[in-house]
PDB file of C-alpha atoms in Angstrom:
ATOM      1  CA  MET A   1      -0.037   0.009   0.023  1.00  0.00           C
ATOM      2  CA  PHE A   2       2.670   2.554   0.927  1.00  0.00           C
ATOM      3  CA  ASP A   3       4.725   1.844  -2.281  1.00  0.00           C
ATOM      4  CA  ARG A   4       1.549   2.935  -4.236  1.00  0.00           C
ATOM      5  CA  GLY A   5       3.037   5.610  -6.509  1.00  0.00           C
ATOM      6  CA  MET A   6       6.415   3.919  -7.176  1.00  0.00           C
ATOM      7  CA  THR A   7       4.869   0.428  -7.669  1.00  0.00           C
ATOM      8  CA  VAL A   8       2.536   1.646 -10.252  1.00  0.00           C
ATOM      9  CA  SER A   9       4.805   3.910 -12.081  1.00  0.00           C
ATOM     10  CA  PHE A  10       7.943   1.658 -12.103  1.00  0.00           C
ATOM     11  CA  HIS A  11       6.614  -1.913 -12.422  1.00  0.00           C
ATOM     12  CA  SER A  12      10.138  -3.406 -12.883  1.00  0.00           C
ATOM     13  CA  LEU A  13      10.671  -2.493  -9.259  1.00  0.00           C
ATOM     14  CA  ASN A  14       8.245  -5.215  -8.166  1.00  0.00           C
ATOM     15  CA  CYS A  15       7.723  -4.088  -4.717  1.00  0.00           C
ATOM     16  CA  PRO A  16       4.592  -5.508  -3.132  1.00  0.00           C
ATOM     17  CA  PRO A  17       2.063  -3.658  -0.756  1.00  0.00           C
ATOM     18  CA  ILE A  18       2.856  -3.450   2.903  1.00  0.00           C
ATOM     19  CA  VAL A  19      -0.377  -3.605   4.866  1.00  0.00           C
ATOM     20  CA  GLY A  20      -4.115  -3.490   4.707  1.00  0.00           C
ATOM     21  CA  SER A  21      -6.554  -0.657   4.374  1.00  0.00           C
ATOM     22  CA  ASN A  22      -6.667   0.782   7.807  1.00  0.00           C
ATOM     23  CA  VAL A  23      -3.580   3.229   7.294  1.00  0.00           C
ATOM     24  CA  ASN A  24      -5.423   6.399   7.935  1.00  0.00           C
ATOM     25  CA  MET A  25      -6.967   4.993  11.074  1.00  0.00           C
ATOM     26  CA  ASN A  26      -3.617   3.916  12.455  1.00  0.00           C
ATOM     27  CA  LYS A  27      -2.314   7.368  11.361  1.00  0.00           C
ATOM     28  CA  THR A  28      -5.008   9.100  13.342  1.00  0.00           C
ATOM     29  CA  TYR A  29      -4.268   6.964  16.321  1.00  0.00           C
ATOM     30  CA  TYR A  30      -0.658   7.884  16.356  1.00  0.00           C
ATOM     31  CA  ARG A  31      -1.472  11.512  16.005  1.00  0.00           C
ATOM     32  CA  ALA A  32      -3.924  11.300  18.699  1.00  0.00           C
ATOM     33  CA  ARG A  33      -1.050  10.101  21.024  1.00  0.00           C
ATOM     34  CA  ARG A  34       1.033  13.185  19.735  1.00  0.00           C
ATOM     35  CA  PHE A  35       3.774  10.735  19.149  1.00  0.00           C
ATOM     36  CA  ASN A  36       4.752  10.913  22.870  1.00  0.00           C
ATOM     37  CA  GLN A  37       5.884   7.285  22.943  1.00  0.00           C
ATOM     38  CA  SER A  38       8.904   5.760  20.821  1.00  0.00           C
ATOM     39  CA  ILE A  39       6.695   2.604  20.049  1.00  0.00           C
ATOM     40  CA  ALA A  40       9.495   0.082  20.379  1.00  0.00           C
ATOM     41  CA  LEU A  41      11.900   2.410  18.996  1.00  0.00           C
ATOM     42  CA  GLN A  42      15.028   3.233  20.954  1.00  0.00           C
ATOM     43  CA  ARG A  43      15.752   6.871  22.243  1.00  0.00           C
ATOM     44  CA  SER A  44      19.252   7.661  22.442  1.00  0.00           C
ATOM     45  CA  SER A  45      20.729   8.379  25.868  1.00  0.00           C
ATOM     46  CA  VAL A  46      24.286   8.196  24.846  1.00  0.00           C
ATOM     47  CA  PRO A  47      26.003  11.750  25.111  1.00  0.00           C
ATOM     48  CA  VAL A  48      28.293  12.818  22.332  1.00  0.00           C
ATOM     49  CA  GLN A  49      31.708  13.369  23.620  1.00  0.00           C
ATOM     50  CA  SER A  50      33.393  16.654  23.165  1.00  0.00           C
ATOM     51  CA  ASP A  51      36.987  17.801  23.064  1.00  0.00           C
ATOM     52  CA  GLU A  52      38.320  20.814  24.991  1.00  0.00           C
ATOM     53  CA  ALA A  53      37.389  23.149  22.095  1.00  0.00           C
ATOM     54  CA  GLY A  54      33.751  21.936  22.463  1.00  0.00           C
ATOM     55  CA  LYS A  55      33.660  20.111  19.118  1.00  0.00           C
ATOM     56  CA  SER A  56      31.992  16.728  19.054  1.00  0.00           C
ATOM     57  CA  ASN A  57      33.915  13.662  18.541  1.00  0.00           C
ATOM     58  CA  GLU A  58      30.993  12.110  16.659  1.00  0.00           C
ATOM     59  CA  SER A  59      32.802   9.736  14.369  1.00  0.00           C
ATOM     60  CA  LYS A  60      34.754   7.853  17.054  1.00  0.00           C
ATOM     61  CA  LYS A  61      33.648   4.301  17.320  1.00  0.00           C
ATOM     62  CA  ILE A  62      33.291   2.463  20.528  1.00  0.00           C
ATOM     63  CA  SER A  63      35.145  -0.784  20.947  1.00  0.00           C
ATOM     64  CA  ASN A  64      31.967  -2.909  21.626  1.00  0.00           C
ATOM     65  CA  PRO A  65      29.148  -1.799  19.460  1.00  0.00           C
ATOM     66  CA  LEU A  66      25.773  -2.937  19.848  1.00  0.00           C
ATOM     67  CA  LEU A  67      25.532  -4.650  16.534  1.00  0.00           C
ATOM     68  CA  THR A  68      28.544  -6.243  14.665  1.00  0.00           C
ATOM     69  CA  GLN A  69      27.199  -7.026  11.317  1.00  0.00           C
ATOM     70  CA  SER A  70      28.934  -4.902   8.722  1.00  0.00           C
ATOM     71  CA  ASN A  71      25.539  -4.347   6.784  1.00  0.00           C
ATOM     72  CA  THR A  72      23.830  -3.013   9.911  1.00  0.00           C
ATOM     73  CA  VAL A  73      21.591   0.087   8.920  1.00  0.00           C
ATOM     74  CA  GLY A  74      21.502   3.021  11.331  1.00  0.00           C
ATOM     75  CA  ILE A  75      18.129   4.808  11.178  1.00  0.00           C
ATOM     76  CA  ILE A  76      17.543   8.418  12.421  1.00  0.00           C
ATOM     77  CA  GLY A  77      13.840   8.593  13.403  1.00  0.00           C
ATOM     78  CA  GLY A  78      11.980  11.348  11.835  1.00  0.00           C
ATOM     79  CA  VAL A  79       9.649  14.132  13.279  1.00  0.00           C
ATOM     80  CA  SER A  80       6.747  11.893  12.709  1.00  0.00           C
ATOM     81  CA  VAL A  81       7.149   8.526  14.617  1.00  0.00           C
ATOM     82  CA  PHE A  82       4.343   7.081  12.168  1.00  0.00           C
ATOM     83  CA  SER A  83       6.552   7.641   9.127  1.00  0.00           C
ATOM     84  CA  THR A  84       9.443   6.069  10.780  1.00  0.00           C
ATOM     85  CA  LEU A  85       7.313   3.025  11.429  1.00  0.00           C
ATOM     86  CA  VAL A  86       6.193   2.916   7.854  1.00  0.00           C
ATOM     87  CA  PHE A  87       9.742   3.119   6.719  1.00  0.00           C
ATOM     88  CA  LEU A  88      10.614   0.175   9.088  1.00  0.00           C
ATOM     89  CA  GLU A  89       7.838  -1.827   7.857  1.00  0.00           C
ATOM     90  CA  LYS A  90       9.097  -1.427   4.233  1.00  0.00           C
ATOM     91  CA  LEU A  91      12.650  -2.594   5.316  1.00  0.00           C
ATOM     92  CA  VAL A  92      11.381  -5.634   7.010  1.00  0.00           C
ATOM     93  CA  TRP A  93       9.011  -6.573   4.385  1.00  0.00           C
ATOM     94  CA  TRP A  94      10.970  -5.849   1.212  1.00  0.00           C
ATOM     95  CA  SER A  95      14.242  -7.339   2.359  1.00  0.00           C
ATOM     96  CA  SER A  96      12.617 -10.621   3.617  1.00  0.00           C
ATOM     97  CA  ARG A  97       9.893 -11.004   0.999  1.00  0.00           C
ATOM     98  CA  HIS A  98      11.872 -13.933  -0.876  1.00  0.00           C
ATOM     99  CA  GLY A  99      12.570 -15.753   2.400  1.00  0.00           C
ATOM    100  CA  GLU A 100      15.737 -14.007   3.259  1.00  0.00           C
ATOM    101  CA  GLU A 101      16.425 -12.811   6.880  1.00  0.00           C
ATOM    102  CA  CYS A 102      15.556  -9.142   7.365  1.00  0.00           C
ATOM    103  CA  ILE A 103      18.473  -6.804   7.175  1.00  0.00           C
ATOM    104  CA  PRO A 104      19.945  -5.800  10.620  1.00  0.00           C
ATOM    105  CA  PHE A 105      19.219  -2.287  11.716  1.00  0.00           C
ATOM    106  CA  VAL A 106      19.195  -0.012  14.801  1.00  0.00           C
ATOM    107  CA  VAL A 107      16.765   3.001  15.378  1.00  0.00           C
ATOM    108  CA  CYS A 108      17.218   6.224  17.383  1.00  0.00           C
ATOM    109  CA  SER A 109      13.892   7.884  17.601  1.00  0.00           C
ATOM    110  CA  ASP A 110      13.450  11.058  19.889  1.00  0.00           C
ATOM    111  CA  PRO A 111      10.066  12.838  20.167  1.00  0.00           C
ATOM    112  CA  ALA A 112      11.618  16.027  21.362  1.00  0.00           C
ATOM    113  CA  ILE A 113      11.297  17.767  17.805  1.00  0.00           C
ATOM    114  CA  SER A 114       7.842  16.644  17.227  1.00  0.00           C
ATOM    115  CA  ARG A 115       6.605  17.856  20.596  1.00  0.00           C
ATOM    116  CA  GLY A 116       8.121  21.153  19.898  1.00  0.00           C
ATOM    117  CA  GLU A 117      10.425  20.997  22.864  1.00  0.00           C
ATOM    118  CA  LEU A 118      13.453  22.608  21.216  1.00  0.00           C
ATOM    119  CA  PRO A 119      14.000  26.387  21.567  1.00  0.00           C
ATOM    120  CA  PHE A 120      12.003  28.413  19.017  1.00  0.00           C
ATOM    121  CA  CYS A 121      13.422  30.377  16.131  1.00  0.00           C
ATOM    122  CA  GLY A 122      12.117  30.811  12.620  1.00  0.00           C
ATOM    123  CA  SER A 123       8.914  29.411  11.159  1.00  0.00           C
ATOM    124  CA  PHE A 124       8.017  25.874  10.389  1.00  0.00           C
ATOM    125  CA  PRO A 125       4.709  23.974   9.600  1.00  0.00           C
ATOM    126  CA  SER A 126       3.050  22.208  12.297  1.00  0.00           C
ATOM    127  CA  VAL A 127       3.893  18.444  12.590  1.00  0.00           C
ATOM    128  CA  ASN A 128       2.835  17.503  16.060  1.00  0.00           C
ATOM    129  CA  GLY A 129      -0.912  17.411  15.653  1.00  0.00           C
ATOM    130  CA  LYS A 130      -1.384  21.204  16.403  1.00  0.00           C
ATOM    131  CA  ALA A 131      -3.107  23.319  14.037  1.00  0.00           C
ATOM    132  CA  ALA A 132      -0.916  26.302  14.651  1.00  0.00           C
ATOM    133  CA  ARG A 133       2.396  26.730  13.162  1.00  0.00           C
ATOM    134  CA  ILE A 134       5.443  26.222  15.376  1.00  0.00           C
ATOM    135  CA  ARG A 135       9.082  27.647  15.357  1.00  0.00           C
ATOM    136  CA  LEU A 136      12.084  25.725  15.737  1.00  0.00           C
ATOM    137  CA  ASN A 137      15.557  26.757  16.183  1.00  0.00           C
ATOM    138  CA  PRO A 138      17.575  25.078  13.174  1.00  0.00           C
ATOM    139  CA  GLY A 139      20.916  25.000  15.184  1.00  0.00           C
ATOM    140  CA  MET A 140      19.262  22.848  18.015  1.00  0.00           C
ATOM    141  CA  ILE A 141      17.563  20.572  15.676  1.00  0.00           C
ATOM    142  CA  VAL A 142      20.786  19.985  13.641  1.00  0.00           C
ATOM    143  CA  GLU A 143      22.682  19.246  16.945  1.00  0.00           C
ATOM    144  CA  ASN A 144      19.829  16.959  18.017  1.00  0.00           C
ATOM    145  CA  LEU A 145      20.089  15.016  14.890  1.00  0.00           C
ATOM    146  CA  ARG A 146      23.894  14.848  14.782  1.00  0.00           C
ATOM    147  CA  GLN A 147      23.769  13.306  18.265  1.00  0.00           C
ATOM    148  CA  LYS A 148      21.426  10.732  16.954  1.00  0.00           C
ATOM    149  CA  ARG A 149      23.857  10.034  14.125  1.00  0.00           C
ATOM    150  CA  ALA A 150      26.719   9.794  16.434  1.00  0.00           C
ATOM    151  CA  PHE A 151      24.766   7.204  18.592  1.00  0.00           C
ATOM    152  CA  LEU A 152      23.981   5.062  15.527  1.00  0.00           C
ATOM    153  CA  GLU A 153      27.647   5.089  14.416  1.00  0.00           C
ATOM    154  CA  GLN A 154      28.717   3.997  17.936  1.00  0.00           C
ATOM    155  CA  SER A 155      26.163   1.421  17.852  1.00  0.00           C
ATOM    156  CA  GLY A 156      27.704  -0.318  14.723  1.00  0.00           C
ATOM    157  CA  ALA A 157      25.809   0.924  11.850  1.00  0.00           C
ATOM    158  CA  GLY A 158      27.610   0.942   8.574  1.00  0.00           C
ATOM    159  CA  CYS A 159      25.143   3.082   6.798  1.00  0.00           C
ATOM    160  CA  ILE A 160      22.850   5.761   8.027  1.00  0.00           C
ATOM    161  CA  VAL A 161      19.529   6.824   6.562  1.00  0.00           C
ATOM    162  CA  MET A 162      17.071   9.456   7.734  1.00  0.00           C
ATOM    163  CA  PRO A 163      13.493   8.738   6.419  1.00  0.00           C
ATOM    164  CA  CYS A 164      12.008  12.022   7.162  1.00  0.00           C
ATOM    165  CA  HIS A 165      11.262  14.942   4.686  1.00  0.00           C
ATOM    166  CA  THR A 166      11.482  17.518   7.393  1.00  0.00           C
ATOM    167  CA  SER A 167      14.971  16.395   8.638  1.00  0.00           C
ATOM    168  CA  HIS A 168      16.245  16.311   5.015  1.00  0.00           C
ATOM    169  CA  GLY A 169      16.381  20.054   5.033  1.00  0.00           C
ATOM    170  CA  TRP A 170      19.474  19.679   7.206  1.00  0.00           C
ATOM    171  CA  LEU A 171      20.967  16.705   5.491  1.00  0.00           C
ATOM    172  CA  SER A 172      24.310  18.368   4.600  1.00  0.00           C
ATOM    173  CA  GLU A 173      24.890  19.613   8.128  1.00  0.00           C
ATOM    174  CA  VAL A 174      23.918  16.324   9.805  1.00  0.00           C
ATOM    175  CA  SER A 175      25.861  14.033   7.538  1.00  0.00           C
ATOM    176  CA  LYS A 176      28.974  16.316   7.773  1.00  0.00           C
ATOM    177  CA  GLY A 177      31.891  14.338   9.112  1.00  0.00           C
ATOM    178  CA  CYS A 178      29.926  10.953   9.233  1.00  0.00           C
ATOM    179  CA  SER A 179      32.285   7.989   9.136  1.00  0.00           C
ATOM    180  CA  VAL A 180      29.908   5.636   7.273  1.00  0.00           C
ATOM    181  CA  PRO A 181      27.891   6.168   3.991  1.00  0.00           C
ATOM    182  CA  PHE A 182      24.812   8.504   4.691  1.00  0.00           C
ATOM    183  CA  LEU A 183      22.076   7.847   1.984  1.00  0.00           C
ATOM    184  CA  ASN A 184      20.579  10.746   0.422  1.00  0.00           C
ATOM    185  CA  THR A 185      16.832  10.410  -0.413  1.00  0.00           C
ATOM    186  CA  GLY A 186      16.779  12.928  -3.105  1.00  0.00           C
ATOM    187  CA  ASP A 187      19.548  11.327  -4.818  1.00  0.00           C
ATOM    188  CA  CYS A 188      17.911   7.878  -4.634  1.00  0.00           C
ATOM    189  CA  VAL A 189      14.684   9.353  -6.130  1.00  0.00           C
ATOM    190  CA  ALA A 190      16.621  10.985  -8.998  1.00  0.00           C
ATOM    191  CA  LYS A 191      18.602   7.693  -9.815  1.00  0.00           C
ATOM    192  CA  GLU A 192      15.489   5.731 -10.097  1.00  0.00           C
ATOM    193  CA  LEU A 193      13.742   8.330 -12.314  1.00  0.00           C
ATOM    194  CA  VAL A 194      16.946   8.319 -14.620  1.00  0.00           C
ATOM    195  CA  LYS A 195      16.655   4.442 -14.837  1.00  0.00           C
ATOM    196  CA  ALA A 196      13.013   4.770 -15.839  1.00  0.00           C
ATOM    197  CA  LYS A 197      14.106   6.554 -18.945  1.00  0.00           C
ATOM    198  CA  LEU A 198      10.928   8.906 -19.038  1.00  0.00           C
ATOM    199  CA  LYS A 199       9.978  10.977 -22.013  1.00  0.00           C
ATOM    200  CA  PRO A 200       8.984  14.595 -21.811  1.00  0.00           C
ATOM    201  CA  ILE A 201       5.096  15.197 -21.907  1.00  0.00           C
ATOM    202  CA  GLU A 202       5.541  18.387 -23.914  1.00  0.00           C
ATOM    203  CA  ALA A 203       7.699  18.213 -27.167  1.00  0.00           C
ATOM    204  CA  GLY A 204      10.924  20.068 -26.920  1.00  0.00           C
ATOM    205  CA  SER A 205      11.163  20.232 -23.315  1.00  0.00           C
ATOM    206  CA  ASN A 206      12.915  18.294 -20.631  1.00  0.00           C
ATOM    207  CA  VAL A 207      11.249  15.847 -18.406  1.00  0.00           C
ATOM    208  CA  ARG A 208       9.665  17.715 -15.607  1.00  0.00           C
ATOM    209  CA  ILE A 209       9.232  16.544 -12.074  1.00  0.00           C
ATOM    210  CA  GLY A 210       6.859  18.126  -9.607  1.00  0.00           C
ATOM    211  CA  VAL A 211       7.669  18.507  -5.944  1.00  0.00           C
ATOM    212  CA  LEU A 212       4.760  18.984  -3.490  1.00  0.00           C
ATOM    213  CA  ALA A 213       6.030  20.155  -0.088  1.00  0.00           C
ATOM    214  CA  SER A 214       4.755  22.438   2.648  1.00  0.00           C
ATOM    215  CA  ASP A 215       8.245  23.913   3.012  1.00  0.00           C
ATOM    216  CA  ALA A 216       9.636  25.059  -0.308  1.00  0.00           C
ATOM    217  CA  ALA A 217      12.667  26.916   1.177  1.00  0.00           C
ATOM    218  CA  SER A 218      14.273  23.644   2.416  1.00  0.00           C
ATOM    219  CA  VAL A 219      12.382  20.445   1.840  1.00  0.00           C
ATOM    220  CA  ALA A 220      11.435  21.292  -1.779  1.00  0.00           C
ATOM    221  CA  SER A 221      14.577  22.893  -2.658  1.00  0.00           C
ATOM    222  CA  PHE A 222      16.518  19.743  -1.514  1.00  0.00           C
ATOM    223  CA  TYR A 223      14.741  17.591  -4.003  1.00  0.00           C
ATOM    224  CA  GLN A 224      15.061  20.278  -6.502  1.00  0.00           C
ATOM    225  CA  GLU A 225      19.030  20.283  -6.452  1.00  0.00           C
ATOM    226  CA  ASN A 226      19.259  16.511  -6.616  1.00  0.00           C
ATOM    227  CA  LEU A 227      16.805  16.238  -9.602  1.00  0.00           C
ATOM    228  CA  GLN A 228      18.440  19.077 -11.432  1.00  0.00           C
ATOM    229  CA  ASN A 229      21.703  17.534 -11.151  1.00  0.00           C
ATOM    230  CA  GLN A 230      20.346  14.447 -13.072  1.00  0.00           C
ATOM    231  CA  GLY A 231      19.098  16.670 -15.847  1.00  0.00           C
ATOM    232  CA  PHE A 232      15.421  16.892 -14.788  1.00  0.00           C
ATOM    233  CA  GLU A 233      13.551  20.084 -14.911  1.00  0.00           C
ATOM    234  CA  VAL A 234      11.626  20.661 -11.539  1.00  0.00           C
ATOM    235  CA  VAL A 235       8.395  22.473 -10.895  1.00  0.00           C
ATOM    236  CA  LEU A 236       7.487  23.558  -7.394  1.00  0.00           C
ATOM    237  CA  SER A 237       4.163  24.426  -5.951  1.00  0.00           C
ATOM    238  CA  ASP A 238       3.793  28.195  -6.130  1.00  0.00           C
ATOM    239  CA  ARG A 239       3.447  30.197  -2.941  1.00  0.00           C
ATOM    240  CA  ALA A 240      -0.354  30.531  -3.312  1.00  0.00           C
ATOM    241  CA  THR A 241      -0.732  26.841  -3.657  1.00  0.00           C
ATOM    242  CA  VAL A 242       1.310  26.131  -0.534  1.00  0.00           C
ATOM    243  CA  GLU A 243      -0.454  28.756   1.423  1.00  0.00           C
ATOM    244  CA  HIS A 244      -4.024  28.222   0.312  1.00  0.00           C
ATOM    245  CA  ILE A 245      -3.993  24.433  -0.546  1.00  0.00           C
ATOM    246  CA  VAL A 246      -0.919  22.583   0.846  1.00  0.00           C
ATOM    247  CA  ILE A 247      -0.949  24.015   4.425  1.00  0.00           C
ATOM    248  CA  PRO A 248      -4.754  23.854   4.865  1.00  0.00           C
ATOM    249  CA  ALA A 249      -4.665  20.303   3.886  1.00  0.00           C
ATOM    250  CA  ILE A 250      -2.101  19.686   6.616  1.00  0.00           C
ATOM    251  CA  GLU A 251      -4.226  21.527   8.993  1.00  0.00           C
ATOM    252  CA  ALA A 252      -7.283  19.513   8.069  1.00  0.00           C
ATOM    253  CA  ILE A 253      -5.251  16.405   8.771  1.00  0.00           C
ATOM    254  CA  ASN A 254      -4.631  17.667  12.279  1.00  0.00           C
ATOM    255  CA  ARG A 255      -8.366  18.414  12.716  1.00  0.00           C
ATOM    256  CA  LYS A 256      -8.888  14.743  11.543  1.00  0.00           C
ATOM    257  CA  ASP A 257     -10.863  16.135   8.592  1.00  0.00           C
ATOM    258  CA  MET A 258      -9.393  13.506   6.276  1.00  0.00           C
ATOM    259  CA  GLU A 259     -11.913  13.814   3.542  1.00  0.00           C
ATOM    260  CA  GLY A 260     -11.156  17.677   3.409  1.00  0.00           C
ATOM    261  CA  ALA A 261      -7.439  16.833   3.379  1.00  0.00           C
ATOM    262  CA  ARG A 262      -7.631  14.494   0.541  1.00  0.00           C
ATOM    263  CA  ASN A 263      -9.644  16.788  -1.538  1.00  0.00           C
ATOM    264  CA  LEU A 264      -7.028  19.420  -0.968  1.00  0.00           C
ATOM    265  CA  LEU A 265      -4.141  17.230  -1.690  1.00  0.00           C
ATOM    266  CA  ARG A 266      -5.837  16.245  -4.907  1.00  0.00           C
ATOM    267  CA  ILE A 267      -6.043  19.770  -5.999  1.00  0.00           C
ATOM    268  CA  ALA A 268      -2.394  20.429  -5.126  1.00  0.00           C
ATOM    269  CA  ILE A 269      -1.473  17.398  -7.271  1.00  0.00           C
ATOM    270  CA  GLN A 270      -3.524  18.725 -10.296  1.00  0.00           C
ATOM    271  CA  VAL A 271      -2.120  22.160 -10.057  1.00  0.00           C
ATOM    272  CA  LEU A 272       1.296  20.541 -10.809  1.00  0.00           C
ATOM    273  CA  LEU A 273       0.227  18.042 -13.300  1.00  0.00           C
ATOM    274  CA  VAL A 274      -1.392  20.751 -15.617  1.00  0.00           C
ATOM    275  CA  ARG A 275       2.107  22.179 -15.786  1.00  0.00           C
ATOM    276  CA  ALA A 276       3.174  19.118 -17.823  1.00  0.00           C
ATOM    277  CA  VAL A 277       5.089  17.287 -15.051  1.00  0.00           C
ATOM    278  CA  ASN A 278       5.530  13.565 -15.457  1.00  0.00           C
ATOM    279  CA  TYR A 279       5.472  12.663 -11.822  1.00  0.00           C
ATOM    280  CA  VAL A 280       4.757  14.512  -8.589  1.00  0.00           C
ATOM    281  CA  ILE A 281       6.848  13.764  -5.473  1.00  0.00           C
ATOM    282  CA  LEU A 282       4.971  13.984  -2.411  1.00  0.00           C
ATOM    283  CA  ALA A 283       7.723  15.419  -0.176  1.00  0.00           C
ATOM    284  CA  SER A 284       5.732  15.525   3.099  1.00  0.00           C
ATOM    285  CA  ASP A 285       5.304  12.907   5.837  1.00  0.00           C
ATOM    286  CA  GLU A 286       1.589  14.088   6.346  1.00  0.00           C
ATOM    287  CA  PHE A 287       0.653  12.778   2.905  1.00  0.00           C
ATOM    288  CA  GLN A 288       1.685   9.164   3.487  1.00  0.00           C
ATOM    289  CA  GLY A 289      -1.339   6.892   3.091  1.00  0.00           C
ATOM    290  CA  LEU A 290      -3.673   9.866   2.722  1.00  0.00           C
ATOM    291  CA  LEU A 291      -5.241   9.028  -0.717  1.00  0.00           C
ATOM    292  CA  PRO A 292      -6.853   5.761  -1.258  1.00  0.00           C
ATOM    293  CA  THR A 293      -5.085   3.103  -3.191  1.00  0.00           C
ATOM    294  CA  ASP A 294      -7.236   3.036  -5.978  1.00  0.00           C
ATOM    295  CA  ASP A 295      -7.057   6.863  -6.545  1.00  0.00           C
ATOM    296  CA  PRO A 296      -5.856   7.438 -10.180  1.00  0.00           C
ATOM    297  CA  LEU A 297      -3.783  10.289  -9.037  1.00  0.00           C
ATOM    298  CA  LEU A 298      -1.418   8.014  -7.211  1.00  0.00           C
ATOM    299  CA  LYS A 299      -0.262   6.640 -10.662  1.00  0.00           C
ATOM    300  CA  ARG A 300       1.371  10.027 -11.069  1.00  0.00           C
ATOM    301  CA  CYS A 301       2.728  10.423  -7.618  1.00  0.00           C
ATOM    302  CA  ILE A 302       6.169   9.315  -5.957  1.00  0.00           C
ATOM    303  CA  ASP A 303       6.821   8.480  -2.334  1.00  0.00           C
ATOM    304  CA  PRO A 304      10.505   9.176  -1.943  1.00  0.00           C
ATOM    305  CA  MET A 305      10.796   7.080   1.125  1.00  0.00           C
ATOM    306  CA  ASP A 306      10.082   4.025  -1.169  1.00  0.00           C
ATOM    307  CA  ALA A 307      13.298   4.820  -3.085  1.00  0.00           C
ATOM    308  CA  LEU A 308      15.281   5.302   0.164  1.00  0.00           C
ATOM    309  CA  ALA A 309      14.113   1.974   1.484  1.00  0.00           C
ATOM    310  CA  ARG A 310      15.017   0.199  -1.841  1.00  0.00           C
ATOM    311  CA  PHE A 311      18.643   1.664  -1.933  1.00  0.00           C
ATOM    312  CA  THR A 312      19.034   0.964   1.706  1.00  0.00           C
ATOM    313  CA  ILE A 313      18.271  -2.747   1.112  1.00  0.00           C
ATOM    314  CA  LYS A 314      20.578  -2.746  -1.965  1.00  0.00           C
ATOM    315  CA  TRP A 315      23.349  -1.274   0.198  1.00  0.00           C
ATOM    316  CA  ALA A 316      22.826  -3.933   3.052  1.00  0.00           C
ATOM    317  CA  GLN A 317      22.569  -6.878   0.730  1.00  0.00           C
ATOM    318  CA  SER A 318      25.715  -5.817  -1.429  1.00  0.00           C
ATOM    319  CA  THR A 319      27.661  -5.138   1.655  1.00  0.00           C
ATOM    320  CA  GLU A 320      26.701  -8.410   3.187  1.00  0.00           C
ATOM    321  CA  LYS A 321      27.819 -10.200  -0.191  1.00  0.00           C
ATOM    322  CA  GLY A 322      30.926  -8.056  -0.437  1.00  0.00           C
ATOM    323  CA  THR A 323      29.806  -6.560  -3.622  1.00  0.00           C
ATOM    324  CA  GLU A 324      29.618  -2.830  -2.533  1.00  0.00           C
ATOM    325  CA  ALA A 325      30.952  -1.820  -5.941  1.00  0.00           C
ATOM    326  CA  ASP A 326      27.702  -2.837  -7.489  1.00  0.00           C
ATOM    327  CA  PHE A 327      25.793  -0.694  -5.255  1.00  0.00           C
ATOM    328  CA  LYS A 328      27.961   2.275  -5.969  1.00  0.00           C
ATOM    329  CA  ARG A 329      27.106   1.815  -9.780  1.00  0.00           C
ATOM    330  CA  ALA A 330      23.407   1.575  -8.845  1.00  0.00           C
TER     331      ALA A 330
END
């Protein structure tokens, strides 16, 4: 179910559905609890060691890591615990669907950001179930995410992933100095689109990819950079669409007005499709599982976390087999 867009769009990827039809019910349940529990995910209590100058020694490995498999994946939990759980389910299902053992992974999830506990500074869309907009201090968020990354490195992770659209706005800062590969979701999506060998809808133009996000300044621009590097023309939602359609859709979700949110999301997708885009990237955790699986618009939509899950599995399997070179060429 959760691989809806990519499964329909790229049949050769052959990724089966994940769960049944009560996605939105479960989503509402997790929102109702305001993500105040880790739900079997582990919150890091390991402090990051600092030198005399106050700089974090984040890449230093401990002698006895939690996991010793070389293909262990470290997962930095997202702002939405629900989205983290969805990503984990994809990893488990897709990596073991042919009878293999699930790839080893360790998760660090901390609800501090989603509860708005970090110091305020600058604007950001609400992600914790409140209709009002919250303001978060980017510096504190980056430090929080870097501490999670350090914990995962110390726990024996050989690769780090961050399945959260919001957190990817600070990917370059969080991944700086990482001692192991740190997968880039935007790069994973762009590579899969290149392999799909798409044709432009309008003659004489480049292949256009739409990006639908509530935060064009960071999240949408992150995908824009990766797609443009692969030769795609990127179309972002204009300011009016974000302010009058996208953000109201998220606010409707927070009010549990799911039908209203679906209708607004459909309008936002159509606004991009009329601009001759081949596909629309749904770059918001809030949009996961919002549209029903039989909605025709999903054939034109992509969930970037599907691509991240597939590349994560490829890395783990190639590392286990000692064929990392094949992964790098993927």
